[in-house]
Coordinates of C-alpha atoms and ligand atoms in Angstrom, one line a residue:
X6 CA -118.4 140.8 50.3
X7 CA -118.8 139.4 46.9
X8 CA -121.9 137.3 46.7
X9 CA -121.0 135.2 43.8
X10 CA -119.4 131.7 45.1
X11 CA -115.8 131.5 43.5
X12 CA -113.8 128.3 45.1
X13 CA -110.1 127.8 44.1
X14 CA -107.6 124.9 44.0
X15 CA -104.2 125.6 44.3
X16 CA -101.7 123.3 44.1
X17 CA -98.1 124.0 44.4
X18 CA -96.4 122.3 41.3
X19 CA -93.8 120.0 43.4
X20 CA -94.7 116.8 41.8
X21 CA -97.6 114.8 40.6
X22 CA -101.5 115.5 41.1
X23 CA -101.9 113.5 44.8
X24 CA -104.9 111.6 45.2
X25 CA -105.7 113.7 48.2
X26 CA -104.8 116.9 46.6
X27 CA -107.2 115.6 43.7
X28 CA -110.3 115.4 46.1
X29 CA -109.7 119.0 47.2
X30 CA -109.9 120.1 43.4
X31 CA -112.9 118.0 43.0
X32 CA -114.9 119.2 46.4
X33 CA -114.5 122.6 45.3
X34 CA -115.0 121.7 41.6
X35 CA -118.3 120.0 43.0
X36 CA -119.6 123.4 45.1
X37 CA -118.7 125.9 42.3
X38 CA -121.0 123.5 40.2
X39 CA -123.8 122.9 42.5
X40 CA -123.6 127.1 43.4
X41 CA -123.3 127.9 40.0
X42 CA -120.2 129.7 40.5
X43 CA -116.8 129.7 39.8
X44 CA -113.8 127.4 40.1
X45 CA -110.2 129.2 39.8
X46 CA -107.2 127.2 39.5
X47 CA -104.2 129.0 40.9
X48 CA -100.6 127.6 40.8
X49 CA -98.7 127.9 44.4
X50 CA -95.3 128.1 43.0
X51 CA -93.4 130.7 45.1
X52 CA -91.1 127.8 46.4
X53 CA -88.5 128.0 43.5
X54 CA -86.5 125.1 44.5
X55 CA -89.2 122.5 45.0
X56 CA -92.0 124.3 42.0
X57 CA -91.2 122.9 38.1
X58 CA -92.9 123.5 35.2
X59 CA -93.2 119.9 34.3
X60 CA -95.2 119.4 37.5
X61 CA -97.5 122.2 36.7
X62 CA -97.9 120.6 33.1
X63 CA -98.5 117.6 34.9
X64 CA -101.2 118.7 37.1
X65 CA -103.3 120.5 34.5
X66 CA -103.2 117.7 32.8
X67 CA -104.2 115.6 34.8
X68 CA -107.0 118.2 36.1
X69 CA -108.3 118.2 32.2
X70 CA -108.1 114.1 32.2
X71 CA -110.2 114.4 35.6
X72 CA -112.6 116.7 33.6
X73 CA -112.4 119.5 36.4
X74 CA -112.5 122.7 34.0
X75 CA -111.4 125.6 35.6
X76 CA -112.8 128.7 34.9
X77 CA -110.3 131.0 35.6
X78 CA -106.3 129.7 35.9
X79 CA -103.4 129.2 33.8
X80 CA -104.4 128.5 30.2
X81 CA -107.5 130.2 30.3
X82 CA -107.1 133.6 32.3
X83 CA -109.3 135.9 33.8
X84 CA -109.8 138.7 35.4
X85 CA -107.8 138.2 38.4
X86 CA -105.0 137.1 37.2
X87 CA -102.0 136.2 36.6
X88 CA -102.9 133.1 38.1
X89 CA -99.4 131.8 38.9
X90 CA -98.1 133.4 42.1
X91 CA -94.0 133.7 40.6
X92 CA -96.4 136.1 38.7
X93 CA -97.8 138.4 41.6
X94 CA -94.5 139.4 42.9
X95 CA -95.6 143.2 43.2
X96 CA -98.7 142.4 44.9
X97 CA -97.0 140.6 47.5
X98 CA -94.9 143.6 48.1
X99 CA -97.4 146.3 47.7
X100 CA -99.3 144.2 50.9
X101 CA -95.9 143.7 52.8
X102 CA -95.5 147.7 52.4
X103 CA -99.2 147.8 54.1
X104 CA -98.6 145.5 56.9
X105 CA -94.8 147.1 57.4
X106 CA -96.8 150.9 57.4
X107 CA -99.1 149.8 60.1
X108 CA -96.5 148.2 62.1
X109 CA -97.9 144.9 61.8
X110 CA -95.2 143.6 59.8
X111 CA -90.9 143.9 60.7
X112 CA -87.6 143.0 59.2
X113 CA -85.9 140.0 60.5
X114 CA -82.0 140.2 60.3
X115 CA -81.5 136.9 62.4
X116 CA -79.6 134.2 59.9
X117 CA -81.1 130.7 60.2
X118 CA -78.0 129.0 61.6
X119 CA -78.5 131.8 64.5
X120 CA -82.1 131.2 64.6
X121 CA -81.7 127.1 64.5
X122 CA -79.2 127.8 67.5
X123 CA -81.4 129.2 69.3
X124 CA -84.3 127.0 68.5
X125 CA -82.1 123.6 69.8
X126 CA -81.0 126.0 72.6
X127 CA -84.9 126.9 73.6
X128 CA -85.4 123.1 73.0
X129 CA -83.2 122.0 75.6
X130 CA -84.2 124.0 78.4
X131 CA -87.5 122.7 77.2
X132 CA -89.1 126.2 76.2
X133 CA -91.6 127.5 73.3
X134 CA -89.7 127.3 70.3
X135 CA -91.2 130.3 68.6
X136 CA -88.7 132.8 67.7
X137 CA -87.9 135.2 70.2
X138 CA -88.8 138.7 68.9
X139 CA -85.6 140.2 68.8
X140 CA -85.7 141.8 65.9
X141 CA -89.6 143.5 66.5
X142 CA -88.0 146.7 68.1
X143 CA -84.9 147.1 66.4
X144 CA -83.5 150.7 66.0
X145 CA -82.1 152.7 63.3
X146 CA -78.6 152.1 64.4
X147 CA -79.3 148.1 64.7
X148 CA -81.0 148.0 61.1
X149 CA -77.9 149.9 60.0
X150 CA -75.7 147.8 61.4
X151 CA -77.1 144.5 60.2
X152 CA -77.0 145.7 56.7
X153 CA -73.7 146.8 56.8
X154 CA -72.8 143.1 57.3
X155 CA -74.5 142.2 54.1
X156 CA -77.8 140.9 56.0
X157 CA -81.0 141.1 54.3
X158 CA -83.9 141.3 56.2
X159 CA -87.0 138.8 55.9
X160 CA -90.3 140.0 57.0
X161 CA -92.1 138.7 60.3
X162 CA -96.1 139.1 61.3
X163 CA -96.5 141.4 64.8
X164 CA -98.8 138.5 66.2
X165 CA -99.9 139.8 69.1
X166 CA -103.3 138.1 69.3
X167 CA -104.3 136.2 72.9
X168 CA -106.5 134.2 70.9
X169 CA -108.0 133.4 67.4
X170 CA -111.2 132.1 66.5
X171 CA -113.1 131.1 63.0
X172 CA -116.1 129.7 62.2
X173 CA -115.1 126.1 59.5
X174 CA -118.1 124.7 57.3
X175 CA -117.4 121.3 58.5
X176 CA -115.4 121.3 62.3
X177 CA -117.6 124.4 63.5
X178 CA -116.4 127.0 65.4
X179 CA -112.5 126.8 66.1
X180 CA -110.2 128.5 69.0
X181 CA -106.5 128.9 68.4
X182 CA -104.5 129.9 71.3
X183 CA -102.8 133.0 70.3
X184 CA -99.4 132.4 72.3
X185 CA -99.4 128.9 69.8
X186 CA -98.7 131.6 67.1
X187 CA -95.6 133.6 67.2
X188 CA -94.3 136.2 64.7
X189 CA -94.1 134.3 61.5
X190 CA -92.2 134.7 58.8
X191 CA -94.5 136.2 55.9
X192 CA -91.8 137.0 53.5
X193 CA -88.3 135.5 52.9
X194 CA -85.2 137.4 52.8
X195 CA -84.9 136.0 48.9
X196 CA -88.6 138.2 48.7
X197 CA -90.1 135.4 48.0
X198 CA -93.5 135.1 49.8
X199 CA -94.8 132.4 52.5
X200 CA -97.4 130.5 51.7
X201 CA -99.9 131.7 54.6
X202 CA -99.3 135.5 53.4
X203 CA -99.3 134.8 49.2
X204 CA -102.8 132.7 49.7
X205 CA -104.5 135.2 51.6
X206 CA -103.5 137.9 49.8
X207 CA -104.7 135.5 46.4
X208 CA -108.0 134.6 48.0
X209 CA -108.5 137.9 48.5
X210 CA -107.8 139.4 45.7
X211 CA -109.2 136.9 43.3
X212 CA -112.5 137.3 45.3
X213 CA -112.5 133.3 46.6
X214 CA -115.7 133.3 48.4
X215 CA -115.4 129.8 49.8
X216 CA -111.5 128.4 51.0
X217 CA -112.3 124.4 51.1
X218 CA -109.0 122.5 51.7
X219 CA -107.8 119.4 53.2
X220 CA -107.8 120.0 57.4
X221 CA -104.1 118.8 57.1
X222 CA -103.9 122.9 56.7
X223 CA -105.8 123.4 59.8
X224 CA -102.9 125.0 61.7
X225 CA -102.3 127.4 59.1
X226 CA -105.5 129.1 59.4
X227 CA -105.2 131.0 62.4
X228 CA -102.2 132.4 61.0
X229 CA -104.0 133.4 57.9
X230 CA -107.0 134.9 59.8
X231 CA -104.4 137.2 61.7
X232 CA -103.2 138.4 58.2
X233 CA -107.2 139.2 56.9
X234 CA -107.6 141.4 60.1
X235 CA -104.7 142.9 59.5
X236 CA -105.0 143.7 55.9
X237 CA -108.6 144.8 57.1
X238 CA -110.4 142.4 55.1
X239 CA -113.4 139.8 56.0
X240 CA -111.8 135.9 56.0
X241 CA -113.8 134.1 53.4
X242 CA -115.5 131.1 54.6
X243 CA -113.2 128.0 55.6
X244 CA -114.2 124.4 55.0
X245 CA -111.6 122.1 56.0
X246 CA -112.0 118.3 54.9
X247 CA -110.7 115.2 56.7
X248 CA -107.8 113.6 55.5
X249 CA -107.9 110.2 53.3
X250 CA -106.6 107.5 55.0
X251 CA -104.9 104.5 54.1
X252 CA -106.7 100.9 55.4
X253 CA -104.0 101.0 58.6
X254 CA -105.1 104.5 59.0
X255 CA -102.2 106.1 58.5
X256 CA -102.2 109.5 56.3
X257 CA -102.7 108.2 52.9
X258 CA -99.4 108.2 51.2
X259 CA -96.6 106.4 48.6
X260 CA -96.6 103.7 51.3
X261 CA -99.9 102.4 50.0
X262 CA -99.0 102.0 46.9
X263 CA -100.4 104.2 44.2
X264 CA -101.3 107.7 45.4
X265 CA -101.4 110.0 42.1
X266 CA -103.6 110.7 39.5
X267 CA -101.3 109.9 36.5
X268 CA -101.2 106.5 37.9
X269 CA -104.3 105.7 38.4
X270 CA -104.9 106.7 34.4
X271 CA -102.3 104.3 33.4
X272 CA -104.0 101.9 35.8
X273 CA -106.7 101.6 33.7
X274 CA -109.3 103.8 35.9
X275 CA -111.7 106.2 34.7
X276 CA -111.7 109.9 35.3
X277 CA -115.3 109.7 36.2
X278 CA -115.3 106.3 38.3
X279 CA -111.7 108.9 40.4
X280 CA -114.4 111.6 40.7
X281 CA -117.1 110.1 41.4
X282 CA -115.1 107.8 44.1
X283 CA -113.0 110.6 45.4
X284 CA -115.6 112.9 46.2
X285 CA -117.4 110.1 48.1
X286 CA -114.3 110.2 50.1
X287 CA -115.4 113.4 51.8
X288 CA -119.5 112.9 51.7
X289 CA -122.4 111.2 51.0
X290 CA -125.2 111.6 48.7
X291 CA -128.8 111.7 51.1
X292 CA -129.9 108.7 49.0
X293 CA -126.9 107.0 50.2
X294 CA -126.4 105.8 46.3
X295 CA -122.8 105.0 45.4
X296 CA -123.0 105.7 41.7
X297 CA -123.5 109.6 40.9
X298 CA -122.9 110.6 37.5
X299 CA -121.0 114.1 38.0
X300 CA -124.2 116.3 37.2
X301 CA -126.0 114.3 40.3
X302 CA -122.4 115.0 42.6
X303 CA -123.2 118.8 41.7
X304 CA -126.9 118.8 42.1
X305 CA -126.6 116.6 45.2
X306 CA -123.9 118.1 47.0
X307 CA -124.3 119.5 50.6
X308 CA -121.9 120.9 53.3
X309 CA -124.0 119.4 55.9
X310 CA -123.1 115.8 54.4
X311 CA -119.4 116.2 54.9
X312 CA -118.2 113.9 57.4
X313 CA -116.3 115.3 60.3
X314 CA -114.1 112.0 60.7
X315 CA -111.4 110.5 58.1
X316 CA -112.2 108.6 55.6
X317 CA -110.5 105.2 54.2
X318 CA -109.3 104.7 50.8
X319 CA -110.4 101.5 50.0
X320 CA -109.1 100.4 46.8
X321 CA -111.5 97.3 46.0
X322 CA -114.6 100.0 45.9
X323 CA -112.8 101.8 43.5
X324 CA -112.2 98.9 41.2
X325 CA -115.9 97.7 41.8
X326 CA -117.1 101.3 40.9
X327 CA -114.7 101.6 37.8
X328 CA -116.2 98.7 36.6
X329 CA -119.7 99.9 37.0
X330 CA -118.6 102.6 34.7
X331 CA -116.9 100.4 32.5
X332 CA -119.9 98.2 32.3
X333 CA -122.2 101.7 32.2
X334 CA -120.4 103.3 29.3
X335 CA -121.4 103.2 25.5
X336 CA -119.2 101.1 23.5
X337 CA -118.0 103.3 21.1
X338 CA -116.5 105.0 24.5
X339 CA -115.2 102.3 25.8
X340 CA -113.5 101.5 23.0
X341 CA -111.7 105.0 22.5
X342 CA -110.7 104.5 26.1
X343 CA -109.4 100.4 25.7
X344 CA -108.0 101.5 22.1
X345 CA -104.6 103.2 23.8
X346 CA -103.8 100.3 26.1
X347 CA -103.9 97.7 23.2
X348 CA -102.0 99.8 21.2
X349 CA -99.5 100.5 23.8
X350 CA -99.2 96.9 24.6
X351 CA -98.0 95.8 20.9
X352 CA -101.3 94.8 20.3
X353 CA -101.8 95.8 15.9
X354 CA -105.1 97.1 16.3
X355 CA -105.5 100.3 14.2
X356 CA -108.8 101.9 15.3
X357 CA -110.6 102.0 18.2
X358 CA -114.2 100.3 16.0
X359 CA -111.9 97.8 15.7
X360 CA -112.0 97.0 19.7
X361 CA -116.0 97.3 19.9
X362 CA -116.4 93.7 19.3
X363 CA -114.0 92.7 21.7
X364 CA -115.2 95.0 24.8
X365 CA -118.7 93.9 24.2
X366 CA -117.3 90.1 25.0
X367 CA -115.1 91.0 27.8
X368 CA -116.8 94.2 29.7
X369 CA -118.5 92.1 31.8
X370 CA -115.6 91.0 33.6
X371 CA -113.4 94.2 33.6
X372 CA -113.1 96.5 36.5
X373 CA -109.8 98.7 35.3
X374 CA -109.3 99.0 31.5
X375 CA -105.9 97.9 31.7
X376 CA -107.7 94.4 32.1
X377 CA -107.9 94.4 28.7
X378 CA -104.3 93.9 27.7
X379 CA -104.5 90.2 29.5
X380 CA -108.4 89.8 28.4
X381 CA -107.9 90.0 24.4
X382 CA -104.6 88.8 24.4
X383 CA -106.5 85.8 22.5
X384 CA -107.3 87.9 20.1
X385 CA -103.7 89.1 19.1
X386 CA -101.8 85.8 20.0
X387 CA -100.6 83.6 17.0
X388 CA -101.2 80.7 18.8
X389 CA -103.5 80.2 22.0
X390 CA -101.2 78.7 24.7
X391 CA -103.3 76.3 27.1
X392 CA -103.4 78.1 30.2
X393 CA -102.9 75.4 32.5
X394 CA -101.8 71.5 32.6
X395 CA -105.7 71.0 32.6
X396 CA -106.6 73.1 29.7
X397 CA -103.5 71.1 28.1
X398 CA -105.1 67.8 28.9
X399 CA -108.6 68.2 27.8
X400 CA -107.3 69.2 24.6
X401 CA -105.2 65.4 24.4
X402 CA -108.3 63.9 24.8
X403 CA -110.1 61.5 22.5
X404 CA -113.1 62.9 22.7
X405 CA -111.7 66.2 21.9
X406 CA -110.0 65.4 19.2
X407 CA -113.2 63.7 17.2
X408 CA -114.7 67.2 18.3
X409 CA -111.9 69.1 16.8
X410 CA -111.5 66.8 13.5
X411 CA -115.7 67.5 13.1
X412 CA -115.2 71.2 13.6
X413 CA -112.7 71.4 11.1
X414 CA -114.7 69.5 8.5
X415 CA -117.8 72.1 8.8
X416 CA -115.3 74.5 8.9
X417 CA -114.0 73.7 5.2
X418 CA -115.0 76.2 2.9
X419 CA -116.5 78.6 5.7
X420 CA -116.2 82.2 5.1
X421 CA -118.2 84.2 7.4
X422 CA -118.3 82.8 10.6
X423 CA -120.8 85.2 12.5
X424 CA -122.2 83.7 16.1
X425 CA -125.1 82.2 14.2
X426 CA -122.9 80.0 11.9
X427 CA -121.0 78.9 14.4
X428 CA -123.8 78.2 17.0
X429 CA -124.8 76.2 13.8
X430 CA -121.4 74.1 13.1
X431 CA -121.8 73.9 17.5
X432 CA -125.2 72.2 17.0
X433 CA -123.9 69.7 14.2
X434 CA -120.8 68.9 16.1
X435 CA -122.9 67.4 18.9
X436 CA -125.0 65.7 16.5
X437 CA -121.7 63.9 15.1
X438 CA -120.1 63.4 18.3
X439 CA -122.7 62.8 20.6
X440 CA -121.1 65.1 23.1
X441 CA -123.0 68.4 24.4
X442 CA -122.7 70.8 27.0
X443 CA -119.4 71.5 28.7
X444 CA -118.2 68.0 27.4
X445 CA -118.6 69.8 23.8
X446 CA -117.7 73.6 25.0
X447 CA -114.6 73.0 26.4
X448 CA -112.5 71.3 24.3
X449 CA -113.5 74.1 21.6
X450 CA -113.0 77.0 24.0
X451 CA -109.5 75.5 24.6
X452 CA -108.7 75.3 21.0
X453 CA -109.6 78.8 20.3
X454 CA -108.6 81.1 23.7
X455 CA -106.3 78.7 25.5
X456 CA -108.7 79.2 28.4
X457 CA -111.5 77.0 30.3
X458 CA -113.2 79.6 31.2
X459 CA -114.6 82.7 29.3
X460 CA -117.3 84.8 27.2
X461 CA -119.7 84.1 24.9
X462 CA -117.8 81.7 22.6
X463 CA -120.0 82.1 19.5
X464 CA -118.3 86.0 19.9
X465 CA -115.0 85.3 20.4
X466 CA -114.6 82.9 17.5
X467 CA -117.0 85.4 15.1
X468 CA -113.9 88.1 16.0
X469 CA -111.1 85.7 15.8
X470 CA -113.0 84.6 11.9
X471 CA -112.7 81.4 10.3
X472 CA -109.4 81.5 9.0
X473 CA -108.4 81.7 12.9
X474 CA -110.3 79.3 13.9
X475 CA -109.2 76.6 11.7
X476 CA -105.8 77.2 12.2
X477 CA -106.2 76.7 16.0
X478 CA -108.3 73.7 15.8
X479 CA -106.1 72.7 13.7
X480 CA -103.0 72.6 15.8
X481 CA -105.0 71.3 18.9
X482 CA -105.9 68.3 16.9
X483 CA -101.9 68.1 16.1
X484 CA -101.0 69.0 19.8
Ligands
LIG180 N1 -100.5 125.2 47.9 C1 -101.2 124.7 49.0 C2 -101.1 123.2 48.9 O1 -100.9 122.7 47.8 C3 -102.6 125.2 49.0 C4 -103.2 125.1 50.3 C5 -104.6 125.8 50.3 O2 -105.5 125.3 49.7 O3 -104.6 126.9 50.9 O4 -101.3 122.5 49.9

């Protein structure tokens, strides 16, 4: 057995990155880390119906936004490639020709209208469903016969097994009763290959030391363990994680809103907040600590911590931890990652140094980075609109407006209205008008954001500059 830990993801490209699929890559992302071995990415697309290349396109991407580098997989090869399995055709064959030598493997003629008749038949008279071996013995004549009519064959697993067992990582040891099995189709008559015969041959083949998968594929196991005995080959070990579940505990999924990656990106989330949150999904670190940067996830990591039980997505920890990160990150980061929201809201900003300022003020408050779009909107607007019929009235007042007529006086001939300066004018408003405090504040913050409530003023109005600043005091006096 290779000694070297090598985990895999591999996703079938049918749509987006799921949030659930997204935690398997990162698990096994995690213990190829913390092993120091390697993570292969391998693309599941035998079903040609379902499997696009825009999905696949979609998932690497979203994989590289994630920051899960694969070390071997599309893009990047290796030496156990190709990596896509439309790619491994003749492997799949060559394995099929194995299993069909040693008798462990059969043609199937049977059509699947005949097959579904007999399945609803079965199902009536309340049997197994499985399929009912006729075609295991068929003879020479049969065969002929069959393909005569055009029929081609697909290929069935001999499971003959009473009972399989395998140790998993997390669920311990497992016993699958072997009449629960039935022969299985491992190849379709199209030659295209089922899923629980392609992956084994893969894992095999690509040397994956550790299988670690959501326990959703639980049932599939015992069919895949049949196929590593009879290939002759040692089942690498299985580690089956519980589902995510959504706060009714159902199966997480489009019913609770937002389930893929790319969504959560346009959300506003951060790829290591999604790690970091998502792989608490499935364990916990032995400090019990919430926040793990990525190189603690991998140092941290341990099968022993993975809980046996489902685990429950719950959105308002992710938000809380995404702001953590927001508030954790440098600011020339978080800039970079705000600049593309503003930018795709209309906002004219033209660099992300531009935003610094702005995401010192607000990150405080932020727990997605989309927040941002409603947050600086004072910055961008013409013309602050009084949020409410409040704001609007305290801006009416007398006392206001002597507060706004002084501000504009110190403001004349201001040029470079940093925080100090305008703490300064602040301090010789109250000295003209008598008024301090939130009697002085809030009339000013009202004229300059539209809003009662907010940051550091001194901040906002350095960003917004003078010229700004008198225009809006300006019209709140006229208001
Ligand atoms: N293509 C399968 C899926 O996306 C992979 C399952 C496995 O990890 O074996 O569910």
């Amino acid at each position: 057995m290779n000694s070297k830990v090598r985990t895999r993801f591999a996703p079938s490209p049918t749509g987006h990155l799921h949030i659930g699929n997204a935690r398997t890559a990162i698990i096994n992302w995690i213990f190829a880390g913390h092993s120091g071995g390697s993570f292969v990415l391998r693309i599941e697309d035998t079903d040609v119906e379902r499997s696009t290349p825009e999905s696949e396109a979609s998932i690497l991407e979203d994989l590289r936004w994630l920051g899960l580098d694969w070390d071997e997989g599309p893009e990047k090869g290796g030496a156990f490639g190709p990596y896509r399995q439309s790619e491994r055709s003749d492997l799949y064959l060559d394995h099929l020709e194995m299993l069909t030598q040693k008798d462990l493997a059969y043609p199937c003629y049977c059509l699947p209208e005949e097959l579904e008749a007999r399945r609803k038949a079965m199902l009536g008279k309340g049997d197994t469903t499985q399929y009912d071996k006729r075609c295991r013995d068929l003879t020479a004549a049969q065969i002929r016969k069959f393909v005569g009519e055009g029929r081609r064959p697909a290929f069935r697993f001999r499971a003959d097994a009473e009972a399989v067992s395998f140790g998993d990582l997390v669920r311990g040891d497992i016993v699958f009763p072997g009449e629960q099995i039935g022969d299985f189709v491992i190849m379709k008559s199209d030659g295209t290959p089922m899923y629980n015969f392609a992956c084994v041959v893969d894992d095999h083949l690509m040397g994956i030391s550790h299988v670690i998968r959501g326990d959703d594929h639980i049932s599939n196991t015992p069919r895949q363990i049949l196929l590593y005995q009879a290939l002759g080959w040692e089942p690498p070990v299985l580690a089956h994680i519980p589902m995510i579940l959504g706060p009714d505990r159902e199966k997480l999924s489009k019913r609770h809103g937002v389930t893929s990656v790319d969504q959560y990106r346009t959300l506003g989330y951060l790829p290591d907040a999604l790690v970091n949150f998502l792989s608490l999904l499935s364990w916990s670190s032995e400090s019990g600590e919430d926040i793990l940067s990525r190189e603690r996830l991998i140092r941290e990591f341990d099968f022993n911590r993975i809980s046996k039980s489902a685990s429950i997505f719950n959105v308002e920890k992710l938000d809380w931890m995404n702001g953590m990160y927001i508030r954790q990150m440098e600011v020339r980061e978080l800039a970079r990652h705000l600049f593309p929201f503003l930018h795709q809201a209309g906002y004219p900003v033209r660099t992300a140094e531009e935003v610094e300022p702005m995401a010192v003020i607000f990150r405080a408050g932020m727990e997605r980075l989309s927040d941002a779009v409603e947050k600086f909107r004072i910055f961008f607007a013409e013309f602050p609109v009084p949020e409410s019929v409040e704001a609007a009235e305290v801006m009416q007042q007398e006392a206001s407006r002597s507060i706004y007529k002084s501000f504009l006086s110190q403001m004349d001939g201001v040029r470079d209205l940093d925080r100090d300066a305008f703490q300064e004018i602040m301090k010789n408003i109250q000295q003209e008008t008598g008024l301090k405090g939130k009697a002085l504040w809030a009339p000013v913050r009202i004229a300059l954001t539209g809003r009662v409530h907010g940051p550091d003023l001194p901040g906002v109005a350095e960003i917004l500059g003078p010229e700004k600043c008198r225009k809006f005091a300006a019209r709140a006096l006229g208001a």
